[in-house]
PDB file of C-alpha atoms in Angstrom:
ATOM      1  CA  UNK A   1     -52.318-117.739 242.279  1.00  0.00           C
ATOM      2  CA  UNK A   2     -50.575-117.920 239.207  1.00  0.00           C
ATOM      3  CA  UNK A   3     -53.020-119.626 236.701  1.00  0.00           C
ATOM      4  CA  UNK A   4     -50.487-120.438 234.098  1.00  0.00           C
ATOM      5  CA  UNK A   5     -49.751-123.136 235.937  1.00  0.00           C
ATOM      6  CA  UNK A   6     -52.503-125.333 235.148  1.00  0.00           C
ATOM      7  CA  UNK A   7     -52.004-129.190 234.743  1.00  0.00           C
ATOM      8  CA  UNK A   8     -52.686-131.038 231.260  1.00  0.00           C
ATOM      9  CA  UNK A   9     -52.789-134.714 231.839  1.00  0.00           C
ATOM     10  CA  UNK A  10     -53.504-137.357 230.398  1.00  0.00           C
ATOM     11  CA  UNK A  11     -56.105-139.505 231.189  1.00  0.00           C
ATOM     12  CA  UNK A  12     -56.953-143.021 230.788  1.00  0.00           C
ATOM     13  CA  UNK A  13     -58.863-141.952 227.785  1.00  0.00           C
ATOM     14  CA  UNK A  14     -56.101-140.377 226.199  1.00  0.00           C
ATOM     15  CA  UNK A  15     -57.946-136.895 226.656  1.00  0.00           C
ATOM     16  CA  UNK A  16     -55.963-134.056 227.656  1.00  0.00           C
ATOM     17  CA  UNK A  17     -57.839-132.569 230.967  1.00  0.00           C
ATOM     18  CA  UNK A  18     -56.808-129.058 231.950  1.00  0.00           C
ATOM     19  CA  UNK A  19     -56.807-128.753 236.265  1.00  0.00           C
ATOM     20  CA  UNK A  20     -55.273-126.652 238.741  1.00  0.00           C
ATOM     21  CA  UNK A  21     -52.305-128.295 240.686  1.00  0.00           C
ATOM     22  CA  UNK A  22     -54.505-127.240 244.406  1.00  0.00           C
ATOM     23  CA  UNK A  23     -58.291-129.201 243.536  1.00  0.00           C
ATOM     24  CA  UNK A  24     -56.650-132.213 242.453  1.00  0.00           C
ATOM     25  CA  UNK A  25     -57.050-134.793 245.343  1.00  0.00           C
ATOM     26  CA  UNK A  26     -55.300-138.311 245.656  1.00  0.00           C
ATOM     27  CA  UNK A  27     -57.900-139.963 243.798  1.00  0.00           C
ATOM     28  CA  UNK A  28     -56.060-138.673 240.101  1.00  0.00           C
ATOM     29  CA  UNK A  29     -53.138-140.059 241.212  1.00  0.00           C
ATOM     30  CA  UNK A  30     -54.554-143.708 241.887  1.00  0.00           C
ATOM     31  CA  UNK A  31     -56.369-143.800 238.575  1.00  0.00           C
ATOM     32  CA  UNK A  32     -53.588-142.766 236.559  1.00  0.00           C
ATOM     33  CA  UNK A  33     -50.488-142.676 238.232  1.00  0.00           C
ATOM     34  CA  UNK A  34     -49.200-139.445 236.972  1.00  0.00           C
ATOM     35  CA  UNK A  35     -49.723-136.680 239.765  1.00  0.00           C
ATOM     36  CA  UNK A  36     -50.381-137.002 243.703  1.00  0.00           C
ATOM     37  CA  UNK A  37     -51.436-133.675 245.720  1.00  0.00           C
ATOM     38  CA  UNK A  38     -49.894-133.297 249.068  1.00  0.00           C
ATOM     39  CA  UNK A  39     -50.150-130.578 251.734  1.00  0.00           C
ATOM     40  CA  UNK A  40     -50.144-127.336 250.070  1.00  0.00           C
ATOM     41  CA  UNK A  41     -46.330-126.037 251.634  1.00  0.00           C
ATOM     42  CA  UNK A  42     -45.268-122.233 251.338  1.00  0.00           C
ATOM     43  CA  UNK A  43     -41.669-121.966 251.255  1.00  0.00           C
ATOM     44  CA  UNK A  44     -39.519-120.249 253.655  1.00  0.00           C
ATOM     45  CA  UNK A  45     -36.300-119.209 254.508  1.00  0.00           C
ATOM     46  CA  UNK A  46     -34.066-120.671 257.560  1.00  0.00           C
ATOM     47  CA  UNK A  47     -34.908-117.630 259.818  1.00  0.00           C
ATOM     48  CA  UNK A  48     -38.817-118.242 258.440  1.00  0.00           C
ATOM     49  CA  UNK A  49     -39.803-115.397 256.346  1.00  0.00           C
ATOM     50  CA  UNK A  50     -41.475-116.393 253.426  1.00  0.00           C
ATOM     51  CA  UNK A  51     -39.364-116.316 249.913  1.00  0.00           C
ATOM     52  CA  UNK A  52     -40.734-114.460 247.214  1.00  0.00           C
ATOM     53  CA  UNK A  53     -40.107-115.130 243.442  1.00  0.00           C
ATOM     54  CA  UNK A  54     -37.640-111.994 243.390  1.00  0.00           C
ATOM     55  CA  UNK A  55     -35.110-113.828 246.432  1.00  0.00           C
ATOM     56  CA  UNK A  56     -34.520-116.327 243.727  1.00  0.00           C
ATOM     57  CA  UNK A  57     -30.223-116.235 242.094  1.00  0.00           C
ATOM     58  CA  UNK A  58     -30.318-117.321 238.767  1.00  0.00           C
ATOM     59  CA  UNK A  59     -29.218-120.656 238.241  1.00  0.00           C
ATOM     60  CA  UNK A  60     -28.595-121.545 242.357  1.00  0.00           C
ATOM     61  CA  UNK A  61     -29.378-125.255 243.085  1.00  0.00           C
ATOM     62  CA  UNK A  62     -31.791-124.730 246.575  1.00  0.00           C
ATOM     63  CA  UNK A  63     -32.777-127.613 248.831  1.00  0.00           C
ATOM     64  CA  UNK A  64     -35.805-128.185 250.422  1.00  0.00           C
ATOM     65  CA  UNK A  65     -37.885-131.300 251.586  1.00  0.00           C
ATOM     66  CA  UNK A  66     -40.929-132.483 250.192  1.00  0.00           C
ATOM     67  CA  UNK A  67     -43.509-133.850 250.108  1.00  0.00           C
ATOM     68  CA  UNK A  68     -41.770-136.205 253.184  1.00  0.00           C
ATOM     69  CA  UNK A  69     -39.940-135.049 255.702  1.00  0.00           C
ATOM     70  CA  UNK A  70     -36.653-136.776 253.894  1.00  0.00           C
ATOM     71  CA  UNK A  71     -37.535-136.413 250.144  1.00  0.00           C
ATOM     72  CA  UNK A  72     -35.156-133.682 249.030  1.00  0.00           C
ATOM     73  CA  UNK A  73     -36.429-131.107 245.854  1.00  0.00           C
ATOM     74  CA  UNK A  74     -34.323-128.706 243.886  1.00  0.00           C
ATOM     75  CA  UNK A  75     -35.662-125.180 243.086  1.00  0.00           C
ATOM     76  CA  UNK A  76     -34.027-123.780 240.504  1.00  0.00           C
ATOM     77  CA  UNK A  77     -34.824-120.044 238.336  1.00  0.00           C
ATOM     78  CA  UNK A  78     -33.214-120.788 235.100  1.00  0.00           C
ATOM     79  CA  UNK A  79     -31.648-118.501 232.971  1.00  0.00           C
ATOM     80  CA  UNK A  80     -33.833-118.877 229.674  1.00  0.00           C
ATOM     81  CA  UNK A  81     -37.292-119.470 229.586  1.00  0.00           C
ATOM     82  CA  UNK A  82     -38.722-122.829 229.594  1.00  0.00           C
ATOM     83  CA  UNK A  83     -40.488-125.113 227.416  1.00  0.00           C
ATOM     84  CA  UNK A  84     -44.017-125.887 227.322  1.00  0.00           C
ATOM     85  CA  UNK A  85     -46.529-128.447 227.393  1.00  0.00           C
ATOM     86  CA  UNK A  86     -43.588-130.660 227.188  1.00  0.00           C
ATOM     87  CA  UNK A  87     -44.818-134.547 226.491  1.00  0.00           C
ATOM     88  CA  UNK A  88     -43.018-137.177 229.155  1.00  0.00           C
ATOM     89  CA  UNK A  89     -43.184-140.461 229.811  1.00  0.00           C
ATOM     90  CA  UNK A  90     -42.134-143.177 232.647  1.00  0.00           C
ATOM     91  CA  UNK A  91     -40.346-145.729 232.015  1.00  0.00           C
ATOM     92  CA  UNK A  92     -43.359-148.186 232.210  1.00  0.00           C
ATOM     93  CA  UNK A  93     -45.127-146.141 229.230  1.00  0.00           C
ATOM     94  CA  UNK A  94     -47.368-144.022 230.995  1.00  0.00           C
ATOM     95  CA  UNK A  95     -47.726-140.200 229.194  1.00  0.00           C
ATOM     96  CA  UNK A  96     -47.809-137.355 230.597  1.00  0.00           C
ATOM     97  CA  UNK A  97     -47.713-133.116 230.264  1.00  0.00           C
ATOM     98  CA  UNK A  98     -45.274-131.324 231.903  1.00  0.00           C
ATOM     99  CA  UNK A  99     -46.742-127.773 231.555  1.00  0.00           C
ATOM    100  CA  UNK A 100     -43.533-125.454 232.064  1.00  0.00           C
ATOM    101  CA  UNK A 101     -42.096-123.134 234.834  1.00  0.00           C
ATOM    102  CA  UNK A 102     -43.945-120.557 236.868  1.00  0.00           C
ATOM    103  CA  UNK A 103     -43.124-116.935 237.331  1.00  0.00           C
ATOM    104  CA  UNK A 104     -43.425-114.305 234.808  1.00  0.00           C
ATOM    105  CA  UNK A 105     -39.942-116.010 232.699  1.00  0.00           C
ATOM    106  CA  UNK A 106     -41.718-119.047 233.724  1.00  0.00           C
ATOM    107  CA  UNK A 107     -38.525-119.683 234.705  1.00  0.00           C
ATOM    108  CA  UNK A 108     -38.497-121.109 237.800  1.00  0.00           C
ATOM    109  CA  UNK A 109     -39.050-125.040 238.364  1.00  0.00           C
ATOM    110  CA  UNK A 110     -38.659-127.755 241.099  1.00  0.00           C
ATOM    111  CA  UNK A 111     -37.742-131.080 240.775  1.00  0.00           C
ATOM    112  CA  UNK A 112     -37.416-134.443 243.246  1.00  0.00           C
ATOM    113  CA  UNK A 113     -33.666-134.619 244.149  1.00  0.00           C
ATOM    114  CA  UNK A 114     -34.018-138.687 243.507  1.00  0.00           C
ATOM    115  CA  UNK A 115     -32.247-139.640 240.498  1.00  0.00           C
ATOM    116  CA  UNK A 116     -34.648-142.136 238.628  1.00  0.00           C
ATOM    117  CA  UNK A 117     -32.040-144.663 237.924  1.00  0.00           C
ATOM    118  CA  UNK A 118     -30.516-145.894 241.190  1.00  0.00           C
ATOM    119  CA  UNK A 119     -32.130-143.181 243.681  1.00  0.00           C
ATOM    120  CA  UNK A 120     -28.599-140.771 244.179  1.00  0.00           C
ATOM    121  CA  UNK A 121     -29.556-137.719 246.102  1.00  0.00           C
ATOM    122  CA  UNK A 122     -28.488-134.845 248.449  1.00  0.00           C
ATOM    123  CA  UNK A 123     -27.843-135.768 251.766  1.00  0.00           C
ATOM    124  CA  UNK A 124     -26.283-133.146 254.217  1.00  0.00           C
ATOM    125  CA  UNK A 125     -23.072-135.129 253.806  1.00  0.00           C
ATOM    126  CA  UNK A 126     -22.660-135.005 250.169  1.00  0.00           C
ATOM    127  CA  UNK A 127     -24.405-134.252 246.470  1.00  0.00           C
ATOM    128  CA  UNK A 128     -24.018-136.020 243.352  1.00  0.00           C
ATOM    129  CA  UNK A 129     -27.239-134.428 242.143  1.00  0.00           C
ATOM    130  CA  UNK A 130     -27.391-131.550 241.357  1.00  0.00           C
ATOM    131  CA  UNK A 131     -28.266-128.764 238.147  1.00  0.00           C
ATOM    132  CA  UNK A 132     -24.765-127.343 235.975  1.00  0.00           C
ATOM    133  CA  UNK A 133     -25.137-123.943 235.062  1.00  0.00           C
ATOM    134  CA  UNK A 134     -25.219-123.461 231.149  1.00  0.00           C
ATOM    135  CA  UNK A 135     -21.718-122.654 230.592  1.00  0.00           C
ATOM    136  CA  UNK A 136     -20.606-125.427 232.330  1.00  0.00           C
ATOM    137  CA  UNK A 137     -20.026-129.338 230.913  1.00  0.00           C
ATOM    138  CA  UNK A 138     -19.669-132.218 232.524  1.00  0.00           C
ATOM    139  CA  UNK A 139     -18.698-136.073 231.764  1.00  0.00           C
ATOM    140  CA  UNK A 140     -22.722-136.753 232.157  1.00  0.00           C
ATOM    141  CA  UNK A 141     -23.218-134.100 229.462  1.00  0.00           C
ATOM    142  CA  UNK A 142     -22.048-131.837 226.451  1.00  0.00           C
ATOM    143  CA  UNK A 143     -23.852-128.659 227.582  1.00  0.00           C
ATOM    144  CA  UNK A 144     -24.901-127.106 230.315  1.00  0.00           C
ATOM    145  CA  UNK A 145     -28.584-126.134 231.835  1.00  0.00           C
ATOM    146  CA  UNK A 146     -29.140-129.598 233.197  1.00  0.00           C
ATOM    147  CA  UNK A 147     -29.519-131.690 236.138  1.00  0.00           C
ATOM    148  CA  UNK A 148     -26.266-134.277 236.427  1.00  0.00           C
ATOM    149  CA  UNK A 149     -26.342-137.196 238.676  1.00  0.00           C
ATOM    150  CA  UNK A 150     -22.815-137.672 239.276  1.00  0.00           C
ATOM    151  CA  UNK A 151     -23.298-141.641 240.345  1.00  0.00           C
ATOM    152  CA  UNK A 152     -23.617-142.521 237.461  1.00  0.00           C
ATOM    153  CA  UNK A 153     -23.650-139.678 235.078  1.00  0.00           C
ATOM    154  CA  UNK A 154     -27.216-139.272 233.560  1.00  0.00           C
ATOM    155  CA  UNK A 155     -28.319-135.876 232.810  1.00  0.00           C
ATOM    156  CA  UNK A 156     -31.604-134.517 232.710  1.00  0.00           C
ATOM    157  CA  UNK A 157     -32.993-131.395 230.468  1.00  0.00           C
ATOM    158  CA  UNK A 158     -34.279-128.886 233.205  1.00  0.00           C
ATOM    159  CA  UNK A 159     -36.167-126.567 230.951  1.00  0.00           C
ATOM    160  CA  UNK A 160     -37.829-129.492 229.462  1.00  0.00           C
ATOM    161  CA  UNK A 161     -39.245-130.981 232.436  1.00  0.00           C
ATOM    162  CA  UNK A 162     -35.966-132.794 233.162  1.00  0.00           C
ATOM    163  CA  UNK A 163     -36.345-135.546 230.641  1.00  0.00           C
ATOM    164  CA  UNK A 164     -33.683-137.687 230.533  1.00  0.00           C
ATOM    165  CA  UNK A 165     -30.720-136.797 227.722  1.00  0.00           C
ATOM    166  CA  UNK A 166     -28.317-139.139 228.607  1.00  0.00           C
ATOM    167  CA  UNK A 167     -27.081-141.707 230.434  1.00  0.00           C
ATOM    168  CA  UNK A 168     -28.647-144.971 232.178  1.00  0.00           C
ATOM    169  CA  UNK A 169     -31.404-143.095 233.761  1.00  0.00           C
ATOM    170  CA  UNK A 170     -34.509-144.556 231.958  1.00  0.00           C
ATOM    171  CA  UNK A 171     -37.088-142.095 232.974  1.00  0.00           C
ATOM    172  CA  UNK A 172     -37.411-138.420 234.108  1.00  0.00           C
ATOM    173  CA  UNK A 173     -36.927-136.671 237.733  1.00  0.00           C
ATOM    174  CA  UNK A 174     -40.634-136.218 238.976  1.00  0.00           C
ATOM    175  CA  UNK A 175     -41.282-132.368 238.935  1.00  0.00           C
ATOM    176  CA  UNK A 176     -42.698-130.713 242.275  1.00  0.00           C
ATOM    177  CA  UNK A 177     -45.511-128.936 241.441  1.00  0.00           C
ATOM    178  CA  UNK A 178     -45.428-124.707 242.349  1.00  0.00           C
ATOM    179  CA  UNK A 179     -48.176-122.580 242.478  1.00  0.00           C
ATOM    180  CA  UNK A 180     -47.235-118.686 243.235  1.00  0.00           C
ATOM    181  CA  UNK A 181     -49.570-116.725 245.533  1.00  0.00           C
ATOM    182  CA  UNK A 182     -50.536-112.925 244.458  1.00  0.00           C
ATOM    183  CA  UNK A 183     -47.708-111.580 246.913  1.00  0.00           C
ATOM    184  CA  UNK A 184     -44.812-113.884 244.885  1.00  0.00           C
ATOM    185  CA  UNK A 185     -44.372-116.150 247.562  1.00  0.00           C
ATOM    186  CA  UNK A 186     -43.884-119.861 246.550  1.00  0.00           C
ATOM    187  CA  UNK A 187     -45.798-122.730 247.448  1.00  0.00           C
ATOM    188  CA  UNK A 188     -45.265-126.549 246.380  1.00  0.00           C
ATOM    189  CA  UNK A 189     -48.591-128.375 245.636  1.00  0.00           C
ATOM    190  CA  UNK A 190     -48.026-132.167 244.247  1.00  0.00           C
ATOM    191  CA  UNK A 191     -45.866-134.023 242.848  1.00  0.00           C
ATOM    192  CA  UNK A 192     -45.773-134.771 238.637  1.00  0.00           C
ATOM    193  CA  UNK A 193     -44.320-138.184 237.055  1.00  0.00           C
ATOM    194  CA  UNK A 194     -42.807-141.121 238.694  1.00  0.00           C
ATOM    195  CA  UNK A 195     -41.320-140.463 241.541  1.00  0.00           C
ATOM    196  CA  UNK A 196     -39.489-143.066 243.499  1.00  0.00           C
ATOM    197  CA  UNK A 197     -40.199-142.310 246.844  1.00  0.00           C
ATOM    198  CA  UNK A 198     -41.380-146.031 247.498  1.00  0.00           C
ATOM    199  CA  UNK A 199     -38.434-147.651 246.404  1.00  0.00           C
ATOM    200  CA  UNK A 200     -35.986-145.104 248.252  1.00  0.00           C
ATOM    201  CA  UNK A 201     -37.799-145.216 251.629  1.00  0.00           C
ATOM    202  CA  UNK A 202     -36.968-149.032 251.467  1.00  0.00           C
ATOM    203  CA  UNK A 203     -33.397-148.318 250.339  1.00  0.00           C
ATOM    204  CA  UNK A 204     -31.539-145.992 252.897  1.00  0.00           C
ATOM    205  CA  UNK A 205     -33.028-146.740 256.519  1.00  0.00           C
ATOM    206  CA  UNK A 206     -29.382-146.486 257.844  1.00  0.00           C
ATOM    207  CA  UNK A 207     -29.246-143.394 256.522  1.00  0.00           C
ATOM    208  CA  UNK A 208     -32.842-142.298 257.694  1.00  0.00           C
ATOM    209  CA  UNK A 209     -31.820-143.533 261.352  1.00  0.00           C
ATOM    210  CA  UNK A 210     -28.420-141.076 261.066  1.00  0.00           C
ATOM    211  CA  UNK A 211     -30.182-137.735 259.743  1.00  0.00           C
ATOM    212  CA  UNK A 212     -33.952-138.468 260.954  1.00  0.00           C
ATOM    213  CA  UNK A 213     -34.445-140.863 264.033  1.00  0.00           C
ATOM    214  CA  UNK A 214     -35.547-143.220 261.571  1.00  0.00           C
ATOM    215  CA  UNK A 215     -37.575-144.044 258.994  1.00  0.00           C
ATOM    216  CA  UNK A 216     -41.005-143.538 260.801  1.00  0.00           C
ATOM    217  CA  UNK A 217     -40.146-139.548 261.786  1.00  0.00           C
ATOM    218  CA  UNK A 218     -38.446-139.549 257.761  1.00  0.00           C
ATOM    219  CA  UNK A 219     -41.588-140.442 256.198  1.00  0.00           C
ATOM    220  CA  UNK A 220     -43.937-137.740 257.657  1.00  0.00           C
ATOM    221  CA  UNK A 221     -45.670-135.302 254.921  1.00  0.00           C
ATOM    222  CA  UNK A 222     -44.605-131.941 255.163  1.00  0.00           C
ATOM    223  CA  UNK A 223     -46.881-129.866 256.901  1.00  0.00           C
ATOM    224  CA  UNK A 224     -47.443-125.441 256.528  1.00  0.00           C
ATOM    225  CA  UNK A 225     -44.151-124.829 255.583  1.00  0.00           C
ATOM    226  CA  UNK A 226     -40.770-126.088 254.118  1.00  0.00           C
ATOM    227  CA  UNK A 227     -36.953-124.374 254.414  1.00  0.00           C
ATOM    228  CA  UNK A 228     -35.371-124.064 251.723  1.00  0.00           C
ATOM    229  CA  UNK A 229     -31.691-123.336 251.720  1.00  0.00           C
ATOM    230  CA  UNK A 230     -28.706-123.335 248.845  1.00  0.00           C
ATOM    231  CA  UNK A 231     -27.147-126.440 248.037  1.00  0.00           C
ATOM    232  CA  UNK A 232     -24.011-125.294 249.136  1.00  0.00           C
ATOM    233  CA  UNK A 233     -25.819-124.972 252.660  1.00  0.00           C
ATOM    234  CA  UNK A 234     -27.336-128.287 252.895  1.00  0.00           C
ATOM    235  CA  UNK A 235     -24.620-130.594 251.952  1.00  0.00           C
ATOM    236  CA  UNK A 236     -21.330-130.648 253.283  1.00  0.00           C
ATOM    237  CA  UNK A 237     -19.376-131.875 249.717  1.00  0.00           C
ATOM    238  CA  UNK A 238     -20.567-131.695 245.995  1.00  0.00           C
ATOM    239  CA  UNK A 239     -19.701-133.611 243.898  1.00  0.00           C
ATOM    240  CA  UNK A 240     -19.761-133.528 240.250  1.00  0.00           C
ATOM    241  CA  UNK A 241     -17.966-135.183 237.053  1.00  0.00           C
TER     242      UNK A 241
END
């Protein structure tokens, strides 16, 4: 496993507490509210081989679902390394350390495909969300190297732990936690920050009903293994201003 990816949170004390994403259990998350485990989930490919670190294009938004069955993440290696020990916090106040990415750029991240202000996200019809390559701008942003949701244009700094730059988006994306095994492949552990996984399971059960037989089958935690495809293979239109 790649240590480097240790968690530094912050407690209720205000200590920083150094952990490893895997022997954290639910019970952190209660007391603080700042990181859940889930079901430790290697990541595969659609014909099911495991993908390795070295599969990984530069700047390609991939798609897969975690830690539910319908919550969509994007995997992303970035070009430049990224920060570290970056300090975030929700909109409500609460702190907390997003260590970096993983790899040996630590350049690779994940992040919850749920924008923090009103919940946009890939579906396999369309994409609003989704990260702009560096030499690219868009209306949500000057530069490039972010995440844009397109619905209503905020941006979010991916190599910072996708804190919000701009926009109405008040808070950042939640980052999915990786750990990488000894033979590069790719796991996802927990989940980092406020996610809004409550709010959107009560917001699209149309939508659940269309891609998922419902909400019931879309809110089952992803078990073993997760496929993770390119953007442009999951959704059938993105879209981006």
């Amino acid at each position: 496993m790649d240590r480097r990816n240790f968690l530094r949170v912050v407690g209720a004390t205000g200590a920083l507490v150094a952990i490893s994403p895997s022997t954290i259990s639910g019970r952190l998350y209660a007391s603080t509210g700042l990181y859940e485990s889930y079901e430790r989930v290697q990541l595969i490919d659609a014909q099911g081989s495991p993908i390795k670190l070295t599969d990984l294009k530069k700047e390609t938004n991939y798609v897969f679902n975690y830690p539910y069955v319908a919550t969509p993440t994007i995997l992303l290696d970035l070009e430049d390394t990224t920060a570290k020990d970056v300090r975030l916090k929700s909109e409500y106040g609460e702190e907390y350390i997003w260590k970096g990415g993983v790899g040996e750029g630590r350049t690779v991240v994940a992040y919850s495909a749920i924008c923090s202000h009103q919940l946009a996200h890939p579906t396999p019809d369309d994409s609003f969300l989704q990260y702009v390559q560096k030499d690219k701008k868009t209306m949500a942003c000057d530069h490039g190297g972010v995440m844009v949701c397109s619905s209503h244009l905020s941006s979010f700094e991916a190599k910072e732990g996708c804190k919000n730059i701009s926009g109405p988006a008040s808070e950042p994306l939640a980052s999915i936690v990786l750990e990488i095994a000894d033979d590069d492949t790719i796991y996802a552990v927990g989940v980092l920050g406020p996610d809004k996984f409550h709010e959107y399971f009560k917001a699209f059960k149309p939508e659940f009903k269309k891609y998922y037989e419902g909400r019931r089958k879309a809110k089952k935690k992803v078990k073993t293994s997760a496929t993770m495809v390119e953007l442009s293979q999951y959704t059938k239109e993105i879209i981006q201003y």
